[in-house]
CSV table of C-alpha atoms in Angstrom, one decimal:
chain,number,residue,atom,x,y,z
A,13,MET,CA,187.1,73.9,-54.6
A,14,LYS,CA,186.0,75.4,-51.3
A,15,TYR,CA,185.9,71.8,-50.0
A,16,MET,CA,189.6,71.3,-50.7
A,17,LYS,CA,190.6,74.6,-49.0
A,18,SER,CA,188.7,73.8,-45.8
A,19,CYS,CA,190.8,70.8,-44.8
A,20,ALA,CA,194.0,68.9,-45.6
A,21,VAL,CA,193.0,66.7,-48.5
A,22,LEU,CA,194.9,63.7,-49.8
A,23,ILE,CA,194.1,63.5,-53.5
A,24,LEU,CA,194.2,60.3,-55.3
A,25,LEU,CA,193.4,60.3,-59.0
A,26,CYS,CA,191.1,57.4,-59.7
A,27,PHE,CA,189.3,57.3,-63.0
A,28,ALA,CA,186.0,55.6,-62.4
A,29,ALA,CA,183.1,54.9,-64.7
A,30,GLY,CA,179.8,56.2,-63.7
A,31,ALA,CA,176.4,54.8,-64.6
A,32,ALA,CA,176.4,51.9,-67.0
A,33,ALA,CA,174.4,53.7,-69.7
A,34,GLN,CA,176.5,56.8,-69.5
A,35,LYS,CA,180.3,56.6,-68.9
A,36,LYS,CA,181.6,59.3,-66.6
A,37,SER,CA,185.2,59.8,-65.3
A,38,TYR,CA,185.7,61.0,-61.8
A,39,ILE,CA,188.5,62.3,-59.7
A,40,LEU,CA,188.1,60.8,-56.2
A,41,ALA,CA,189.7,62.6,-53.2
A,42,LEU,CA,189.8,61.7,-49.5
A,43,SER,CA,189.5,64.2,-46.7
A,44,LYS,CA,190.8,62.7,-43.5
A,45,ALA,CA,189.6,65.6,-41.4
A,46,GLU,CA,186.0,65.5,-42.7
A,47,LYS,CA,185.9,61.7,-43.1
A,48,LYS,CA,184.6,62.0,-46.7
A,49,MET,CA,185.4,61.1,-50.2
A,50,ALA,CA,184.9,64.0,-52.6
A,51,VAL,CA,183.8,63.3,-56.1
A,52,TYR,CA,184.8,65.7,-59.0
A,53,ASP,CA,183.9,65.6,-62.6
A,54,PHE,CA,187.1,64.7,-64.5
A,55,GLU,CA,186.4,66.9,-67.5
A,56,THR,CA,185.1,70.1,-65.8
A,57,LEU,CA,186.6,69.6,-62.3
A,58,ASP,CA,183.2,70.6,-60.8
A,59,SER,CA,182.4,69.1,-57.4
A,60,ILE,CA,179.7,66.5,-57.9
A,61,THR,CA,179.2,65.3,-54.3
A,62,SER,CA,180.9,64.1,-51.2
A,63,VAL,CA,180.3,60.7,-49.6
A,64,ASP,CA,180.6,60.0,-45.9
A,65,VAL,CA,183.2,57.3,-45.1
A,66,SER,CA,184.5,56.0,-41.8
A,67,GLU,CA,187.2,57.2,-39.5
A,68,ASP,CA,190.7,57.9,-40.9
A,69,PRO,CA,190.2,57.2,-44.7
A,70,HIS,CA,193.6,56.3,-46.1
A,71,GLU,CA,193.7,54.9,-49.7
A,72,ILE,CA,191.2,54.4,-52.6
A,73,MET,CA,191.2,51.4,-54.9
A,74,VAL,CA,188.7,51.2,-57.8
A,75,SER,CA,187.4,47.8,-59.0
A,76,ALA,CA,188.4,46.6,-62.5
A,77,GLU,CA,184.9,47.3,-63.9
A,78,ALA,CA,185.0,50.7,-62.2
A,79,ARG,CA,181.7,50.3,-60.4
A,80,THR,CA,183.0,50.2,-56.8
A,81,ALA,CA,185.6,52.2,-54.9
A,82,PHE,CA,187.2,50.6,-51.8
A,83,ILE,CA,188.6,52.9,-49.1
A,84,SER,CA,190.9,51.5,-46.5
A,85,HIS,CA,190.9,52.7,-42.9
A,86,PRO,CA,193.7,51.6,-40.6
A,87,VAL,CA,192.3,51.2,-37.1
A,88,MET,CA,194.9,52.5,-34.7
A,89,ASN,CA,193.5,50.8,-31.6
A,90,GLY,CA,194.8,47.4,-32.8
A,91,SER,CA,191.6,45.9,-34.0
A,92,GLY,CA,192.6,45.6,-37.6
A,93,HIS,CA,191.5,47.5,-40.8
A,94,LEU,CA,188.2,48.6,-42.1
A,95,ILE,CA,187.1,48.8,-45.8
A,96,THR,CA,184.3,51.1,-47.0
A,97,GLN,CA,182.7,50.3,-50.3
A,98,VAL,CA,181.3,53.1,-52.4
A,99,ASN,CA,179.0,52.4,-55.4
A,100,LEU,CA,180.3,54.6,-58.2
A,101,GLU,CA,177.0,54.5,-60.0
A,102,SER,CA,174.8,55.7,-57.2
A,103,LEU,CA,177.8,57.5,-55.4
A,104,LYS,CA,176.6,56.0,-52.0
A,105,THR,CA,178.3,53.7,-49.5
A,106,GLU,CA,177.3,50.1,-49.6
A,107,LYS,CA,176.8,48.0,-46.5
């Protein structure tokens, strides 16, 4: 919970499945100030990890099979939008 107190956090509830062999439900939250996606255990609300994402994370969308989170980043310099993909099984960004 210390993570949430240290910065302004936009919380989006996204229920995502974890590893294929073991289903887990997560709460995914974006921290614009820290440029991270925080991952919490849905049942216990314990912090699992935080994943570095790009500048100005805005919204989270989870794939239908709940294996990938897509984070949008509006680029304010007029060059378009960026999308960061996070693998919800490994909890790491994908290139």
